[in-house]
PDB file of C-alpha atoms in Angstrom:
ATOM      1  CA  MET O 215      69.760 122.770 154.285  1.00 61.00           C
ATOM      2  CA  SER O 216      73.189 121.387 154.772  1.00 54.00           C
ATOM      3  CA  THR O 217      75.734 122.335 152.094  1.00 52.00           C
ATOM      4  CA  VAL O 218      79.049 120.932 150.880  1.00 50.00           C
ATOM      5  CA  ARG O 219      82.088 123.117 151.717  1.00 51.00           C
ATOM      6  CA  THR O 220      84.612 123.551 148.775  1.00 53.00           C
ATOM      7  CA  GLN O 221      87.492 125.654 148.212  1.00 60.00           C
ATOM      8  CA  ALA O 222      86.142 129.510 148.354  1.00 74.00           C
ATOM      9  CA  VAL O 223      86.106 131.501 145.491  1.00 80.00           C
ATOM     10  CA  ALA O 224      87.307 135.041 145.916  1.00 92.00           C
ATOM     11  CA  LEU O 225      85.039 137.950 144.432  1.00 98.00           C
ATOM     12  CA  ALA O 226      85.335 141.747 144.988  1.00 98.00           C
ATOM     13  CA  PHE O 227      82.778 144.217 144.714  1.00 98.00           C
ATOM     14  CA  ASP O 228      83.120 148.236 144.092  1.00 98.00           C
ATOM     15  CA  LEU O 229      80.695 150.145 146.453  1.00 98.00           C
ATOM     16  CA  PRO O 230      79.440 153.433 145.916  1.00 97.00           C
ATOM     17  CA  ASP O 231      81.611 155.067 148.519  1.00 97.00           C
ATOM     18  CA  GLY O 232      84.799 154.049 146.727  1.00 98.00           C
ATOM     19  CA  THR O 233      85.551 151.255 148.732  1.00 97.00           C
ATOM     20  CA  VAL O 234      85.831 147.247 147.766  1.00 98.00           C
ATOM     21  CA  ALA O 235      84.189 144.652 149.523  1.00 97.00           C
ATOM     22  CA  GLU O 236      85.733 141.264 149.286  1.00 97.00           C
ATOM     23  CA  VAL O 237      84.274 137.769 149.858  1.00 97.00           C
ATOM     24  CA  ALA O 238      85.217 134.249 149.549  1.00 97.00           C
ATOM     25  CA  VAL O 239      82.222 132.190 148.403  1.00 98.00           C
ATOM     26  CA  THR O 240      81.613 129.240 150.551  1.00 97.00           C
ATOM     27  CA  THR O 241      77.759 128.856 149.769  1.00 97.00           C
ATOM     28  CA  LEU O 242      76.025 129.628 146.454  1.00 97.00           C
ATOM     29  CA  LEU O 243      72.254 128.999 146.431  1.00 97.00           C
ATOM     30  CA  ASN O 244      69.796 129.648 143.351  1.00 96.00           C
ATOM     31  CA  GLY O 245      66.258 130.712 144.104  1.00 94.00           C
ATOM     32  CA  GLY O 246      63.595 129.496 141.758  1.00 88.00           C
ATOM     33  CA  TYR O 247      60.069 130.177 141.127  1.00 86.00           C
ATOM     34  CA  ALA O 248      60.426 133.216 143.299  1.00 90.00           C
ATOM     35  CA  GLY O 249      57.765 135.765 141.866  1.00 89.00           C
ATOM     36  CA  ARG O 250      55.688 137.588 144.215  1.00 90.00           C
ATOM     37  CA  SER O 251      52.952 137.271 141.786  1.00 81.00           C
ATOM     38  CA  GLN O 252      51.627 133.860 141.335  1.00 70.00           C
ATOM     39  CA  ASP O 253      50.758 134.842 137.680  1.00 76.00           C
ATOM     40  CA  ASP O 254      54.561 135.639 137.180  1.00 72.00           C
ATOM     41  CA  VAL O 255      55.389 132.201 138.719  1.00 78.00           C
ATOM     42  CA  ALA O 256      52.770 130.479 136.518  1.00 76.00           C
ATOM     43  CA  ALA O 257      54.332 132.350 133.454  1.00 76.00           C
ATOM     44  CA  HIS O 258      57.770 131.061 134.083  1.00 69.00           C
ATOM     45  CA  VAL O 259      56.774 127.469 134.675  1.00 75.00           C
ATOM     46  CA  ARG O 260      55.006 127.717 131.145  1.00 78.00           C
ATOM     47  CA  GLU O 261      58.280 129.155 129.871  1.00 72.00           C
ATOM     48  CA  LEU O 262      60.161 126.005 131.209  1.00 70.00           C
ATOM     49  CA  ALA O 263      57.478 123.555 130.240  1.00 77.00           C
ATOM     50  CA  GLU O 264      58.037 124.680 126.481  1.00 78.00           C
ATOM     51  CA  LEU O 265      61.517 123.316 126.802  1.00 71.00           C
ATOM     52  CA  GLY O 266      60.324 120.121 128.602  1.00 78.00           C
ATOM     53  CA  VAL O 267      61.134 121.127 132.145  1.00 76.00           C
ATOM     54  CA  PRO O 268      58.680 119.650 134.753  1.00 74.00           C
ATOM     55  CA  ALA O 269      56.734 121.933 137.091  1.00 75.00           C
ATOM     56  CA  PRO O 270      58.453 122.214 140.832  1.00 76.00           C
ATOM     57  CA  SER O 271      56.755 120.499 143.630  1.00 75.00           C
ATOM     58  CA  VAL O 272      57.261 123.477 145.819  1.00 78.00           C
ATOM     59  CA  THR O 273      57.678 127.152 145.291  1.00 81.00           C
ATOM     60  CA  PRO O 274      59.766 129.058 145.960  1.00 89.00           C
ATOM     61  CA  SER O 275      62.453 126.727 145.348  1.00 89.00           C
ATOM     62  CA  LEU O 276      66.021 126.837 146.482  1.00 93.00           C
ATOM     63  CA  TYR O 277      69.085 125.080 144.642  1.00 92.00           C
ATOM     64  CA  PRO O 278      72.410 124.596 146.040  1.00 95.00           C
ATOM     65  CA  VAL O 279      75.178 125.194 143.418  1.00 96.00           C
ATOM     66  CA  SER O 280      78.852 124.745 143.413  1.00 96.00           C
ATOM     67  CA  PRO O 281      80.528 127.717 145.030  1.00 97.00           C
ATOM     68  CA  TYR O 282      83.163 127.950 142.209  1.00 96.00           C
ATOM     69  CA  LEU O 283      80.365 128.583 139.815  1.00 97.00           C
ATOM     70  CA  ALA O 284      79.988 132.154 141.370  1.00 98.00           C
ATOM     71  CA  GLN O 285      82.063 134.204 139.014  1.00 98.00           C
ATOM     72  CA  GLN O 286      82.754 137.782 137.673  1.00 98.00           C
ATOM     73  CA  THR O 287      83.692 136.791 134.118  1.00 97.00           C
ATOM     74  CA  SER O 288      83.260 138.084 130.606  1.00 97.00           C
ATOM     75  CA  SER O 289      83.225 134.795 128.948  1.00 97.00           C
ATOM     76  CA  VAL O 290      81.144 131.705 129.389  1.00 97.00           C
ATOM     77  CA  PRO O 291      81.974 128.446 127.690  1.00 95.00           C
ATOM     78  CA  ALA O 292      79.131 126.162 126.489  1.00 95.00           C
ATOM     79  CA  GLN O 293      79.089 122.748 125.486  1.00 91.00           C
ATOM     80  CA  HIS O 294      76.325 123.253 122.927  1.00 93.00           C
ATOM     81  CA  GLY O 295      73.689 125.891 121.683  1.00 93.00           C
ATOM     82  CA  ARG O 296      71.139 125.339 124.002  1.00 93.00           C
ATOM     83  CA  THR O 297      72.158 127.368 127.071  1.00 94.00           C
ATOM     84  CA  SER O 298      70.969 130.770 128.272  1.00 95.00           C
ATOM     85  CA  GLY O 299      70.984 133.354 131.055  1.00 96.00           C
ATOM     86  CA  GLU O 300      68.214 134.702 133.300  1.00 95.00           C
ATOM     87  CA  ALA O 301      68.156 138.366 134.770  1.00 97.00           C
ATOM     88  CA  GLU O 302      68.368 138.373 138.449  1.00 98.00           C
ATOM     89  CA  TRP O 303      69.622 140.160 141.352  1.00 98.00           C
ATOM     90  CA  ALA O 304      72.170 138.505 144.094  1.00 98.00           C
ATOM     91  CA  LEU O 305      72.623 138.837 147.753  1.00 98.00           C
ATOM     92  CA  VAL O 306      76.178 138.652 148.821  1.00 98.00           C
ATOM     93  CA  VAL O 307      77.141 138.198 152.593  1.00 98.00           C
ATOM     94  CA  THR O 308      80.358 139.784 153.599  1.00 97.00           C
ATOM     95  CA  GLY O 309      81.786 139.886 157.142  1.00 92.00           C
ATOM     96  CA  SER O 310      79.997 143.349 157.855  1.00 89.00           C
ATOM     97  CA  ASP O 311      77.327 143.817 155.281  1.00 96.00           C
ATOM     98  CA  VAL O 312      74.734 142.313 153.177  1.00 98.00           C
ATOM     99  CA  LEU O 313      75.336 143.476 149.480  1.00 98.00           C
ATOM    100  CA  LEU O 314      72.938 143.576 146.487  1.00 98.00           C
ATOM    101  CA  THR O 315      74.211 143.126 142.786  1.00 98.00           C
ATOM    102  CA  VAL O 316      73.290 141.977 139.478  1.00 98.00           C
ATOM    103  CA  ALA O 317      73.587 138.539 138.433  1.00 98.00           C
ATOM    104  CA  CYS O 318      72.851 136.007 135.290  1.00 98.00           C
ATOM    105  CA  ASP O 319      72.113 132.654 136.054  1.00 96.00           C
ATOM    106  CA  HIS O 320      73.475 130.821 132.954  1.00 96.00           C
ATOM    107  CA  THR O 321      71.699 127.209 132.420  1.00 91.00           C
ATOM    108  CA  ASP O 322      72.005 124.472 130.314  1.00 90.00           C
ATOM    109  CA  ARG O 323      68.436 124.104 129.004  1.00 88.00           C
ATOM    110  CA  ALA O 324      69.090 120.611 127.554  1.00 86.00           C
ATOM    111  CA  LEU O 325      70.119 119.235 130.900  1.00 83.00           C
ATOM    112  CA  GLU O 326      67.241 121.175 132.666  1.00 84.00           C
ATOM    113  CA  VAL O 327      64.714 118.760 131.302  1.00 83.00           C
ATOM    114  CA  HIS O 328      66.427 116.062 133.255  1.00 86.00           C
ATOM    115  CA  GLY O 329      66.652 118.130 136.508  1.00 82.00           C
ATOM    116  CA  VAL O 330      66.697 121.762 137.346  1.00 84.00           C
ATOM    117  CA  ALA O 331      69.416 121.201 140.134  1.00 80.00           C
ATOM    118  CA  TRP O 332      71.676 119.562 137.484  1.00 86.00           C
ATOM    119  CA  SER O 333      71.235 122.177 134.983  1.00 85.00           C
ATOM    120  CA  LYS O 334      72.110 124.985 137.665  1.00 89.00           C
ATOM    121  CA  ASN O 335      75.438 123.363 138.223  1.00 92.00           C
ATOM    122  CA  ALA O 336      76.256 123.006 134.475  1.00 88.00           C
ATOM    123  CA  GLY O 337      76.902 126.905 133.891  1.00 93.00           C
ATOM    124  CA  PRO O 338      78.174 129.747 136.156  1.00 96.00           C
ATOM    125  CA  ASP O 339      76.418 132.329 137.865  1.00 98.00           C
ATOM    126  CA  VAL O 340      77.709 135.726 136.499  1.00 98.00           C
ATOM    127  CA  LEU O 341      77.710 138.441 139.016  1.00 98.00           C
ATOM    128  CA  GLY O 342      78.295 142.126 138.505  1.00 98.00           C
ATOM    129  CA  ARG O 343      81.498 143.748 139.810  1.00 98.00           C
ATOM    130  CA  LYS O 344      79.745 146.763 141.626  1.00 98.00           C
ATOM    131  CA  ALA O 345      77.305 146.284 144.439  1.00 98.00           C
ATOM    132  CA  TRP O 346      74.990 148.462 146.810  1.00 98.00           C
ATOM    133  CA  ARG O 347      74.761 147.891 150.263  1.00 98.00           C
ATOM    134  CA  LEU O 348      71.323 146.521 150.864  1.00 98.00           C
ATOM    135  CA  ALA O 349      70.525 148.697 153.675  1.00 98.00           C
ATOM    136  CA  ASP O 350      71.147 151.790 151.416  1.00 98.00           C
ATOM    137  CA  VAL O 351      68.508 150.850 149.038  1.00 98.00           C
ATOM    138  CA  ALA O 352      66.036 148.773 151.082  1.00 97.00           C
ATOM    139  CA  ASP O 353      63.522 151.566 151.318  1.00 97.00           C
ATOM    140  CA  ARG O 354      63.092 151.741 147.515  1.00 98.00           C
ATOM    141  CA  ILE O 355      63.847 148.140 146.567  1.00 98.00           C
ATOM    142  CA  ASP O 356      60.596 147.568 144.680  1.00 98.00           C
ATOM    143  CA  SER O 357      61.436 150.433 142.195  1.00 98.00           C
ATOM    144  CA  ILE O 358      65.014 149.141 141.154  1.00 98.00           C
ATOM    145  CA  GLU O 359      64.723 148.210 137.459  1.00 98.00           C
ATOM    146  CA  LEU O 360      65.889 144.626 136.167  1.00 98.00           C
ATOM    147  CA  THR O 361      66.653 144.406 132.505  1.00 98.00           C
ATOM    148  CA  ALA O 362      68.279 141.754 130.330  1.00 98.00           C
ATOM    149  CA  TRP O 363      69.407 141.748 126.641  1.00 98.00           C
ATOM    150  CA  ALA O 364      70.428 138.782 124.480  1.00 97.00           C
ATOM    151  CA  ASP O 365      72.426 139.544 121.337  1.00 97.00           C
ATOM    152  CA  GLY O 366      71.543 143.045 122.052  1.00 96.00           C
ATOM    153  CA  VAL O 367      67.634 142.370 121.780  1.00 97.00           C
ATOM    154  CA  GLU O 368      65.784 143.108 125.040  1.00 98.00           C
ATOM    155  CA  ILE O 369      64.619 139.635 126.582  1.00 97.00           C
ATOM    156  CA  GLN O 370      63.383 140.545 129.943  1.00 98.00           C
ATOM    157  CA  ARG O 371      62.246 143.872 131.753  1.00 98.00           C
ATOM    158  CA  GLY O 372      60.752 144.589 135.087  1.00 97.00           C
ATOM    159  CA  THR O 373      61.239 145.753 138.579  1.00 98.00           C
ATOM    160  CA  LEU O 374      62.336 143.919 141.974  1.00 98.00           C
ATOM    161  CA  ALA O 375      58.649 144.284 142.920  1.00 97.00           C
ATOM    162  CA  GLU O 376      57.993 141.273 140.796  1.00 94.00           C
ATOM    163  CA  LEU O 377      60.105 139.096 142.995  1.00 96.00           C
ATOM    164  CA  LEU O 378      60.183 138.003 146.452  1.00 96.00           C
ATOM    165  CA  THR O 379      62.210 140.715 148.415  1.00 97.00           C
ATOM    166  CA  PRO O 380      65.946 140.646 149.415  1.00 98.00           C
ATOM    167  CA  GLN O 381      64.337 140.900 152.929  1.00 97.00           C
ATOM    168  CA  TYR O 382      62.588 137.429 152.609  1.00 96.00           C
ATOM    169  CA  TRP O 383      65.607 135.730 151.586  1.00 97.00           C
ATOM    170  CA  VAL O 384      67.655 137.131 154.312  1.00 98.00           C
ATOM    171  CA  GLU O 385      65.069 135.717 156.915  1.00 97.00           C
ATOM    172  CA  ARG O 386      65.189 132.365 154.966  1.00 96.00           C
ATOM    173  CA  LEU O 387      69.043 132.208 155.285  1.00 97.00           C
ATOM    174  CA  LYS O 388      68.812 132.847 158.925  1.00 97.00           C
ATOM    175  CA  GLU O 389      66.282 129.930 159.246  1.00 96.00           C
ATOM    176  CA  LEU O 390      68.905 127.853 157.389  1.00 96.00           C
ATOM    177  CA  ASP O 391      71.617 129.119 159.364  1.00 97.00           C
ATOM    178  CA  LEU O 392      73.225 130.398 156.340  1.00 97.00           C
ATOM    179  CA  LEU O 393      73.366 134.066 156.752  1.00 98.00           C
ATOM    180  CA  GLU O 394      76.973 134.025 157.414  1.00 97.00           C
ATOM    181  CA  PRO O 395      80.175 135.475 155.383  1.00 97.00           C
ATOM    182  CA  GLY O 396      80.721 133.720 152.076  1.00 98.00           C
ATOM    183  CA  THR O 397      76.941 133.100 151.333  1.00 98.00           C
ATOM    184  CA  VAL O 398      75.682 134.239 147.837  1.00 98.00           C
ATOM    185  CA  LEU O 399      72.057 133.941 146.788  1.00 98.00           C
ATOM    186  CA  LEU O 400      70.360 134.664 143.328  1.00 98.00           C
ATOM    187  CA  SER O 401      67.047 135.604 143.526  1.00 97.00           C
ATOM    188  CA  GLY O 402      65.266 133.808 140.739  1.00 93.00           C
ATOM    189  CA  THR O 403      64.134 135.703 137.475  1.00 92.00           C
ATOM    190  CA  ILE O 404      61.167 137.519 135.877  1.00 91.00           C
ATOM    191  CA  PRO O 405      59.319 136.379 132.912  1.00 88.00           C
ATOM    192  CA  MET O 406      61.043 136.382 129.525  1.00 91.00           C
ATOM    193  CA  HIS O 407      59.345 138.600 126.624  1.00 94.00           C
ATOM    194  CA  HIS O 408      57.419 136.301 124.143  1.00 89.00           C
ATOM    195  CA  GLY O 409      58.943 135.394 120.806  1.00 89.00           C
ATOM    196  CA  VAL O 410      62.525 136.219 121.629  1.00 89.00           C
ATOM    197  CA  ASP O 411      65.337 133.927 121.111  1.00 91.00           C
ATOM    198  CA  GLN O 412      67.157 133.239 124.399  1.00 92.00           C
ATOM    199  CA  PHE O 413      69.976 130.907 122.914  1.00 95.00           C
ATOM    200  CA  ALA O 414      72.175 133.984 122.114  1.00 95.00           C
ATOM    201  CA  SER O 415      75.847 134.463 122.159  1.00 96.00           C
ATOM    202  CA  ARG O 416      75.874 137.396 124.328  1.00 97.00           C
ATOM    203  CA  TRP O 417      74.097 138.360 127.499  1.00 98.00           C
ATOM    204  CA  ARG O 418      73.888 141.506 129.498  1.00 98.00           C
ATOM    205  CA  VAL O 419      71.700 142.132 132.644  1.00 98.00           C
ATOM    206  CA  GLU O 420      71.330 145.421 134.389  1.00 98.00           C
ATOM    207  CA  LEU O 421      70.239 146.737 137.761  1.00 98.00           C
ATOM    208  CA  ARG O 422      69.191 150.320 137.846  1.00 98.00           C
ATOM    209  CA  ASP O 423      68.204 152.621 140.721  1.00 98.00           C
ATOM    210  CA  PRO O 424      65.864 155.273 139.434  1.00 98.00           C
ATOM    211  CA  ALA O 425      66.333 157.283 142.544  1.00 97.00           C
ATOM    212  CA  THR O 426      69.935 157.979 141.934  1.00 97.00           C
ATOM    213  CA  GLY O 427      70.661 156.690 138.210  1.00 98.00           C
ATOM    214  CA  ASP O 428      73.201 154.287 139.290  1.00 98.00           C
ATOM    215  CA  VAL O 429      73.519 151.040 137.261  1.00 98.00           C
ATOM    216  CA  ILE O 430      75.216 147.778 137.978  1.00 98.00           C
ATOM    217  CA  ASP O 431      75.494 145.402 135.221  1.00 98.00           C
ATOM    218  CA  CYS O 432      77.353 142.243 134.205  1.00 98.00           C
ATOM    219  CA  ASP O 433      78.026 141.361 130.363  1.00 98.00           C
ATOM    220  CA  TYR O 434      79.606 138.137 128.985  1.00 98.00           C
ATOM    221  CA  GLU O 435      80.018 136.381 125.619  1.00 98.00           C
ATOM    222  CA  VAL O 436      79.029 132.711 125.205  1.00 97.00           C
ATOM    223  CA  THR O 437      81.612 130.633 123.527  1.00 96.00           C
ATOM    224  CA  ARG O 438      81.143 127.266 122.274  1.00 93.00           C
ATOM    225  CA  LEU O 439      83.847 124.514 123.460  1.00 93.00           C
ATOM    226  CA  PRO O 440      85.063 122.216 120.752  1.00 93.00           C
ATOM    227  CA  ASP O 441      83.142 118.994 120.000  1.00 88.00           C
ATOM    228  CA  PRO O 442      84.417 116.233 122.170  1.00 88.00           C
ATOM    229  CA  ILE O 443      86.749 113.437 120.589  1.00 92.00           C
ATOM    230  CA  GLY O 444      85.885 110.041 121.267  1.00 88.00           C
TER     231      GLY O 444
END
């Protein structure tokens, strides 16, 4: 997979040992339809079909995203009311480590019906400000919990056992010659609860490690842009 290089975006992650890992993002990738269970993948395809999104031709999918859209922010501007997040984890490749953090892929659902890749480039991938070294949690990765709230209402809950493993994506990045400093990859998401409103004004996503009680989260407000003039 070839990627377009743009000006790097600098992110910083607090690690459990008190150090800070800094990375300049040069490659940003969004995994899609990446559930380990084909039932979960089919459920997500149905969720998107309700919004008019055609089924993918290949699963799992991988979408290149503009690197500047990797952000640690508390505010996401939106052009209209049909945008929403997704609970995900993210791999961050630094000069010496592969990190694991929480992420929320904020997507333009109105644009998504015309092209998933386009919609991924219409909103930011919001990342947490803390991270774990992947090697430190690899032996218990399936027990780590992933939860999302939209306007304070739980909208997603599961564990990383529901998604393709970080190690799967590490190997995939190796195959693509992209396991290098500056690469960030988001995992894809877990199914949303039925009957909840995803078009919310505030999103929060949390990773929780039951073995330690440690939590990594990201939390942001969705703000509407003014209407266009002309």
